[in-house]
Tab-separated table of C-alpha atoms in Angstrom:
chain	number	residue	atom	x	y	z
A	1	MET	CA	155.196	110.840	128.753
A	2	ARG	CA	153.412	108.596	131.256
A	3	PHE	CA	150.142	109.099	129.370
A	4	ALA	CA	151.825	108.166	126.065
A	5	LEU	CA	153.306	105.058	127.649
A	6	PHE	CA	149.857	104.169	128.984
A	7	LEU	CA	148.348	104.451	125.500
A	8	PHE	CA	151.164	102.333	124.048
A	9	ALA	CA	150.621	99.664	126.695
A	10	ALA	CA	146.868	99.715	126.069
A	11	THR	CA	147.463	99.238	122.352
A	12	LEU	CA	149.736	96.283	123.014
A	13	SER	CA	147.185	94.687	125.333
A	14	ALA	CA	144.486	94.981	122.658
A	15	ALA	CA	146.731	93.692	119.866
A	16	PRO	CA	145.841	89.963	120.088
A	17	HIS	CA	142.366	90.525	118.608
A	18	THR	CA	142.180	94.031	117.110
A	19	ALA	CA	143.438	92.865	113.692
A	20	PHE	CA	140.460	90.490	113.532
A	21	LEU	CA	137.737	93.016	114.406
A	22	GLY	CA	134.995	93.428	111.821
A	23	ARG	CA	132.938	91.293	109.465
A	24	TRP	CA	134.659	88.852	107.138
A	25	ASN	CA	133.461	86.958	104.074
A	26	PHE	CA	135.214	83.654	103.438
A	27	THR	CA	135.637	81.343	100.497
A	28	MET	CA	136.323	77.728	101.359
A	29	THR	CA	138.049	75.700	98.630
A	30	MET	CA	136.833	72.123	98.785
A	31	PRO	CA	138.943	69.043	97.921
A	32	ASN	CA	136.901	68.542	94.706
A	33	GLY	CA	137.773	72.045	93.552
A	34	GLY	CA	134.403	73.565	94.369
A	35	THR	CA	133.902	76.447	96.772
A	36	ARG	CA	131.627	77.144	99.722
A	37	ALA	CA	130.872	80.374	101.581
A	38	MET	CA	131.125	81.193	105.273
A	39	TRP	CA	131.227	84.328	107.431
A	40	LEU	CA	132.940	85.556	110.604
A	41	GLY	CA	132.103	88.526	112.785
A	42	VAL	CA	134.439	89.732	115.534
A	43	LYS	CA	133.417	92.632	117.750
A	44	GLU	CA	134.547	94.061	121.045
A	45	VAL	CA	132.098	93.922	123.944
A	46	ALA	CA	133.140	95.404	127.289
A	47	GLY	CA	136.778	95.298	126.196
A	48	ALA	CA	136.720	91.617	125.227
A	49	PRO	CA	136.353	90.021	121.776
A	50	GLU	CA	133.068	88.354	120.830
A	51	VAL	CA	133.188	85.956	117.891
A	52	TRP	CA	130.227	84.964	115.682
A	53	TYR	CA	130.491	82.298	112.998
A	54	GLN	CA	128.256	81.404	110.062
A	55	PRO	CA	129.234	77.996	108.681
A	56	THR	CA	128.430	76.907	105.131
A	57	GLY	CA	125.066	75.587	106.353
A	58	GLY	CA	122.885	75.994	109.412
A	59	ASN	CA	122.706	79.234	111.375
A	60	VAL	CA	125.119	81.837	112.684
A	61	TYR	CA	126.180	81.301	116.301
A	62	GLN	CA	128.538	82.710	118.922
A	63	VAL	CA	131.796	80.796	119.305
A	64	LYS	CA	132.692	80.409	122.964
A	65	ALA	CA	135.896	78.426	122.449
A	66	ALA	CA	137.963	81.062	120.619
A	67	SER	CA	141.482	82.192	121.508
A	68	PHE	CA	143.819	84.891	120.182
A	69	GLU	CA	147.450	83.893	120.639
A	70	GLY	CA	150.624	84.506	118.679
A	71	GLY	CA	148.814	86.711	116.190
A	72	LYS	CA	146.392	83.921	115.315
A	73	LEU	CA	142.730	83.169	115.981
A	74	SER	CA	141.894	79.581	116.848
A	75	MET	CA	138.293	78.360	117.181
A	76	LYS	CA	136.749	75.037	118.074
A	77	LEU	CA	133.971	74.032	115.680
A	78	GLY	CA	132.234	71.137	117.344
A	79	GLN	CA	134.177	68.182	118.693
A	80	ASN	CA	136.281	67.294	115.668
A	81	ALA	CA	137.091	70.526	113.830
A	82	THR	CA	139.056	73.712	114.410
A	83	LEU	CA	139.368	76.932	112.433
A	84	GLU	CA	142.727	78.681	112.540
A	85	LEU	CA	143.275	82.121	111.001
A	86	GLU	CA	145.919	84.820	110.814
A	87	PRO	CA	146.045	88.247	109.132
A	88	LYS	CA	147.675	88.330	105.687
A	89	GLY	CA	147.620	91.922	104.501
A	90	ASP	CA	143.953	92.878	104.098
A	91	THR	CA	142.773	89.275	104.393
A	92	LEU	CA	142.444	86.507	106.953
A	93	ALA	CA	143.942	83.204	105.827
A	94	GLY	CA	143.996	79.778	107.371
A	95	SER	CA	142.236	76.448	107.308
A	96	ILE	CA	139.527	74.300	108.816
A	97	LYS	CA	141.086	71.136	110.184
A	98	ARG	CA	139.317	67.837	110.721
A	99	GLY	CA	141.726	65.145	111.756
A	100	GLU	CA	144.415	64.903	109.082
A	101	MET	CA	142.414	66.915	106.545
A	102	ALA	CA	142.865	70.700	106.250
A	103	VAL	CA	140.612	72.783	103.990
A	104	PRO	CA	142.096	76.213	103.137
A	105	VAL	CA	139.960	79.334	103.647
A	106	THR	CA	140.512	82.986	102.757
A	107	GLY	CA	138.496	85.874	104.142
A	108	VAL	CA	138.123	89.479	103.000
A	109	ARG	CA	136.461	92.343	104.827
A	110	ALA	CA	132.749	92.507	104.108
A	111	PRO	CA	131.698	95.613	102.150
A	112	GLU	CA	129.574	98.249	103.890
A	113	LEU	CA	127.014	98.433	101.050
A	114	LYS	CA	125.659	101.790	102.175
A	115	ARG	CA	123.426	103.018	99.374
A	116	PRO	CA	120.536	105.517	99.314
A	117	MET	CA	117.009	104.335	98.588
A	118	PRO	CA	116.267	104.752	94.859
A	119	LYS	CA	113.941	107.620	93.997
A	120	GLN	CA	112.091	105.534	91.432
A	121	TRP	CA	111.670	101.864	90.612
A	122	SER	CA	111.010	100.123	87.330
A	123	LYS	CA	107.671	98.541	86.511
A	124	PRO	CA	107.383	95.059	88.113
A	125	GLU	CA	108.631	92.387	85.723
A	126	PRO	CA	107.544	88.736	85.923
A	127	LEU	CA	110.293	86.275	86.833
A	128	PHE	CA	108.000	83.264	86.345
A	129	ASN	CA	105.842	83.008	83.221
A	130	GLY	CA	103.341	80.476	84.579
A	131	LYS	CA	104.103	78.051	81.738
A	132	ASP	CA	107.579	76.596	82.159
A	133	LEU	CA	110.934	77.106	83.885
A	134	THR	CA	112.217	79.727	81.452
A	135	GLY	CA	114.575	82.024	83.362
A	136	TRP	CA	115.241	79.412	86.057
A	137	GLU	CA	117.690	76.532	86.375
A	138	PRO	CA	118.197	73.729	88.915
A	139	MET	CA	121.292	73.914	91.096
A	140	GLY	CA	123.667	70.988	91.297
A	141	ASN	CA	122.732	67.759	89.527
A	142	PRO	CA	119.804	68.413	87.119
A	143	ALA	CA	118.713	64.801	87.616
A	144	ASN	CA	117.660	65.733	91.153
A	145	ASN	CA	115.319	68.466	89.946
A	146	GLN	CA	111.704	68.155	91.130
A	147	TRP	CA	110.608	71.649	90.076
A	148	THR	CA	107.892	71.828	87.450
A	149	VAL	CA	104.834	73.873	86.496
A	150	VAL	CA	101.465	72.486	87.621
A	151	ASP	CA	98.296	74.410	86.692
A	152	GLY	CA	100.324	77.579	86.215
A	153	LEU	CA	102.111	77.254	89.567
A	154	LEU	CA	105.839	76.823	90.172
A	155	THR	CA	105.831	73.572	92.128
A	156	ASN	CA	108.440	71.511	93.932
A	157	LYS	CA	106.828	68.067	93.749
A	158	GLU	CA	109.119	66.517	96.329
A	159	LYS	CA	112.500	66.956	97.992
A	160	GLY	CA	115.103	67.488	95.275
A	161	ALA	CA	117.204	70.343	93.922
A	162	ASN	CA	117.297	74.051	94.634
A	163	LEU	CA	116.178	76.377	91.825
A	164	ARG	CA	117.711	79.728	90.859
A	165	THR	CA	117.167	82.508	88.368
A	166	THR	CA	119.502	82.735	85.407
A	167	ARG	CA	119.652	86.511	85.944
A	168	LYS	CA	121.385	88.285	88.805
A	169	PHE	CA	120.163	91.287	90.763
A	170	ASP	CA	121.595	93.963	93.008
A	171	ASP	CA	119.018	96.294	94.630
A	172	PHE	CA	115.383	95.328	94.065
A	173	LYS	CA	111.770	95.121	95.101
A	174	LEU	CA	110.584	91.512	95.015
A	175	HIS	CA	107.035	90.163	95.188
A	176	PHE	CA	106.068	86.516	95.451
A	177	GLU	CA	103.151	84.425	96.649
A	178	VAL	CA	103.690	81.064	98.285
A	179	LYS	CA	101.548	78.146	99.457
A	180	TYR	CA	103.001	75.372	101.571
A	181	PRO	CA	101.872	72.133	103.273
A	182	GLU	CA	102.424	71.152	106.887
A	183	HIS	CA	105.967	70.378	108.007
A	184	THR	CA	107.561	72.136	105.068
A	185	ASN	CA	111.037	73.659	105.099
A	186	SER	CA	112.009	75.930	102.248
A	187	GLY	CA	113.495	79.365	101.730
A	188	PHE	CA	113.744	82.211	99.235
A	189	TYR	CA	117.320	83.498	98.892
A	190	LEU	CA	118.068	87.129	98.057
A	191	ARG	CA	121.126	87.637	95.825
A	192	GLY	CA	121.702	83.948	96.545
A	193	ARG	CA	123.105	84.887	99.974
A	194	TYR	CA	120.339	85.789	102.447
A	195	GLU	CA	117.542	83.321	103.171
A	196	ILE	CA	113.978	84.323	103.929
A	197	GLN	CA	112.830	81.278	105.851
A	198	LEU	CA	109.638	79.568	104.650
A	199	GLU	CA	108.520	76.844	107.032
A	200	SER	CA	105.475	75.397	108.754
A	201	GLU	CA	106.774	73.600	111.815
A	202	PRO	CA	105.272	74.010	115.313
A	203	ALA	CA	106.411	77.223	117.026
A	204	GLY	CA	108.484	75.459	119.686
A	205	ASN	CA	110.706	73.669	117.182
A	206	ALA	CA	113.019	76.652	116.563
A	207	PRO	CA	113.710	80.151	117.930
A	208	PRO	CA	111.994	83.151	116.246
A	209	GLU	CA	115.039	83.976	114.102
A	210	ARG	CA	114.728	80.562	112.410
A	211	ARG	CA	110.967	80.565	111.858
A	212	MET	CA	108.637	81.724	109.103
A	213	ALA	CA	109.583	85.076	107.478
A	214	SER	CA	112.858	85.375	109.386
A	215	ILE	CA	116.235	85.987	107.826
A	216	TYR	CA	117.438	82.572	108.825
A	217	GLY	CA	119.427	82.689	112.049
A	218	ARG	CA	119.856	86.481	111.918
A	219	ILE	CA	116.641	88.542	112.058
A	220	ALA	CA	113.387	87.495	113.721
A	221	PRO	CA	110.143	88.841	112.240
A	222	LYS	CA	108.232	91.291	114.455
A	223	PRO	CA	105.369	90.757	114.780
A	224	GLU	CA	105.433	87.017	114.246
A	225	LEU	CA	102.263	86.250	112.296
A	226	PRO	CA	100.380	82.951	112.452
A	227	LEU	CA	101.052	80.314	109.809
A	228	LYS	CA	98.542	79.903	106.984
A	229	THR	CA	99.264	76.337	105.984
A	230	GLY	CA	97.565	75.419	102.728
A	231	GLU	CA	96.692	79.054	101.907
A	232	TRP	CA	98.369	81.624	99.703
A	233	GLU	CA	100.628	84.113	101.459
A	234	THR	CA	102.215	87.222	99.958
A	235	PHE	CA	105.726	88.561	100.470
A	236	ASP	CA	106.992	91.979	99.415
A	237	VAL	CA	110.724	92.412	99.917
A	238	THR	CA	112.896	95.497	99.410
A	239	LEU	CA	116.670	95.188	99.547
A	240	VAL	CA	118.980	98.153	98.988
A	241	GLY	CA	122.587	97.535	99.933
A	242	ARG	CA	122.230	95.840	103.324
A	243	THR	CA	118.939	97.527	104.231
A	244	LEU	CA	116.065	95.047	104.167
A	245	THR	CA	112.295	95.373	104.543
A	246	VAL	CA	109.973	92.365	104.467
A	247	VAL	CA	106.186	92.703	104.309
A	248	ARG	CA	104.225	89.499	104.875
A	249	ASN	CA	100.511	89.499	104.045
A	250	GLY	CA	100.482	93.291	104.183
A	251	VAL	CA	102.221	93.499	107.576
A	252	THR	CA	105.780	94.799	107.870
A	253	VAL	CA	107.685	92.144	109.835
A	254	ILE	CA	111.244	93.353	109.113
A	255	ASP	CA	111.529	97.129	108.858
A	256	LYS	CA	114.663	98.643	107.285
A	257	GLN	CA	117.012	96.360	109.202
A	258	GLU	CA	120.644	95.700	108.349
A	259	LEU	CA	121.775	92.345	107.006
A	260	GLU	CA	124.982	91.706	108.939
A	261	GLY	CA	126.135	88.916	106.689
A	262	ILE	CA	125.302	85.848	104.640
A	263	THR	CA	123.157	82.991	105.887
A	264	GLY	CA	123.763	79.261	105.638
A	265	GLY	CA	123.387	77.929	102.117
A	266	ALA	CA	124.728	81.099	100.470
A	267	ILE	CA	126.026	80.378	96.974
A	268	ASP	CA	129.025	82.637	97.579
A	269	ALA	CA	130.396	85.284	99.945
A	270	ASN	CA	130.824	87.999	97.307
A	271	GLU	CA	128.462	90.470	98.949
A	272	SER	CA	129.648	93.369	96.799
A	273	GLY	CA	128.255	91.781	93.627
A	274	PRO	CA	124.751	91.016	92.338
A	275	GLY	CA	123.343	87.538	92.710
A	276	PRO	CA	120.367	85.399	91.665
A	277	PHE	CA	117.215	84.610	93.537
A	278	TYR	CA	117.087	80.981	94.521
A	279	ILE	CA	114.427	78.812	96.095
A	280	GLN	CA	115.322	75.988	98.426
A	281	GLY	CA	113.989	72.655	97.260
A	282	ASP	CA	116.439	70.215	98.858
A	283	HIS	CA	114.786	70.082	102.308
A	284	ALA	CA	111.159	69.192	101.549
A	285	GLY	CA	108.569	69.102	98.771
A	286	GLY	CA	105.064	70.427	98.219
A	287	VAL	CA	105.755	74.178	98.217
A	288	GLN	CA	104.240	76.252	95.373
A	289	PHE	CA	104.819	79.791	94.065
A	290	ARG	CA	103.029	82.225	91.796
A	291	ASN	CA	103.190	85.907	90.777
A	292	ILE	CA	106.954	86.259	91.224
A	293	THR	CA	107.931	89.767	90.070
A	294	VAL	CA	110.882	92.104	90.495
A	295	SER	CA	111.495	95.845	90.173
A	296	VAL	CA	114.934	97.432	89.994
A	297	PRO	CA	116.086	101.030	90.428
A	298	ALA	CA	114.895	103.130	87.479
A	299	LYS	CA	117.622	104.752	85.411
């Protein structure tokens, strides 16, 4: 009886945060009717909750100012915003508050996405024809688009719009070649949710998990290869479920690692569904691509 009472007491003491444990994908409904994606991860470390937050942009980070009281989770997001959540069935519901404005958010548990590696893959298929933007479309306002084809190369002339494929993909093998100038900042998004960082800033400007060939804010490339500014680089990417491998210039820099969740700039938080590839063009110009191909699991 004493042992049972001890277990009951232990359960009660853990109750303030246990309902929040896990990975959560959120949809934020904006005042204009549009939606944005964010992510929350809550895990237990040494008996205490540890909270990680991926906002709609930027990188995932640990939230230090988080409290679990009255069945709710409250988090400080900078100086002027708070996120408040409570369990509602199988979801987390609440809002981000900034002053008098409250933006509603709803989170669902992230899918596990555990899938075996396909036994065979289809023949690589070109996603870029070297002539025009067939199969691609600018994101947001088309008037901001700076993507064009120059001498057979997919080129972002200057800072403008992001560009995405009109098709969506689930598991795949992706190949692309990229050339970039100094001080560039771009990215190649997988399923529209996970950014492979493409940048050419000095090494001290950001930590390894936000530098070239990283999964932005989440996975640092190992080894970290030198930049080849102004030269062509090759990327070969395999994504099955959450299992990711990235090969840069023939060197495996991310080897069968798990994608915990979305990165900043994700088009949505629907990780269970397929999504497009998209290339970031709204940070800087001058980046060029060629030989973009994809293989999918053979039927």
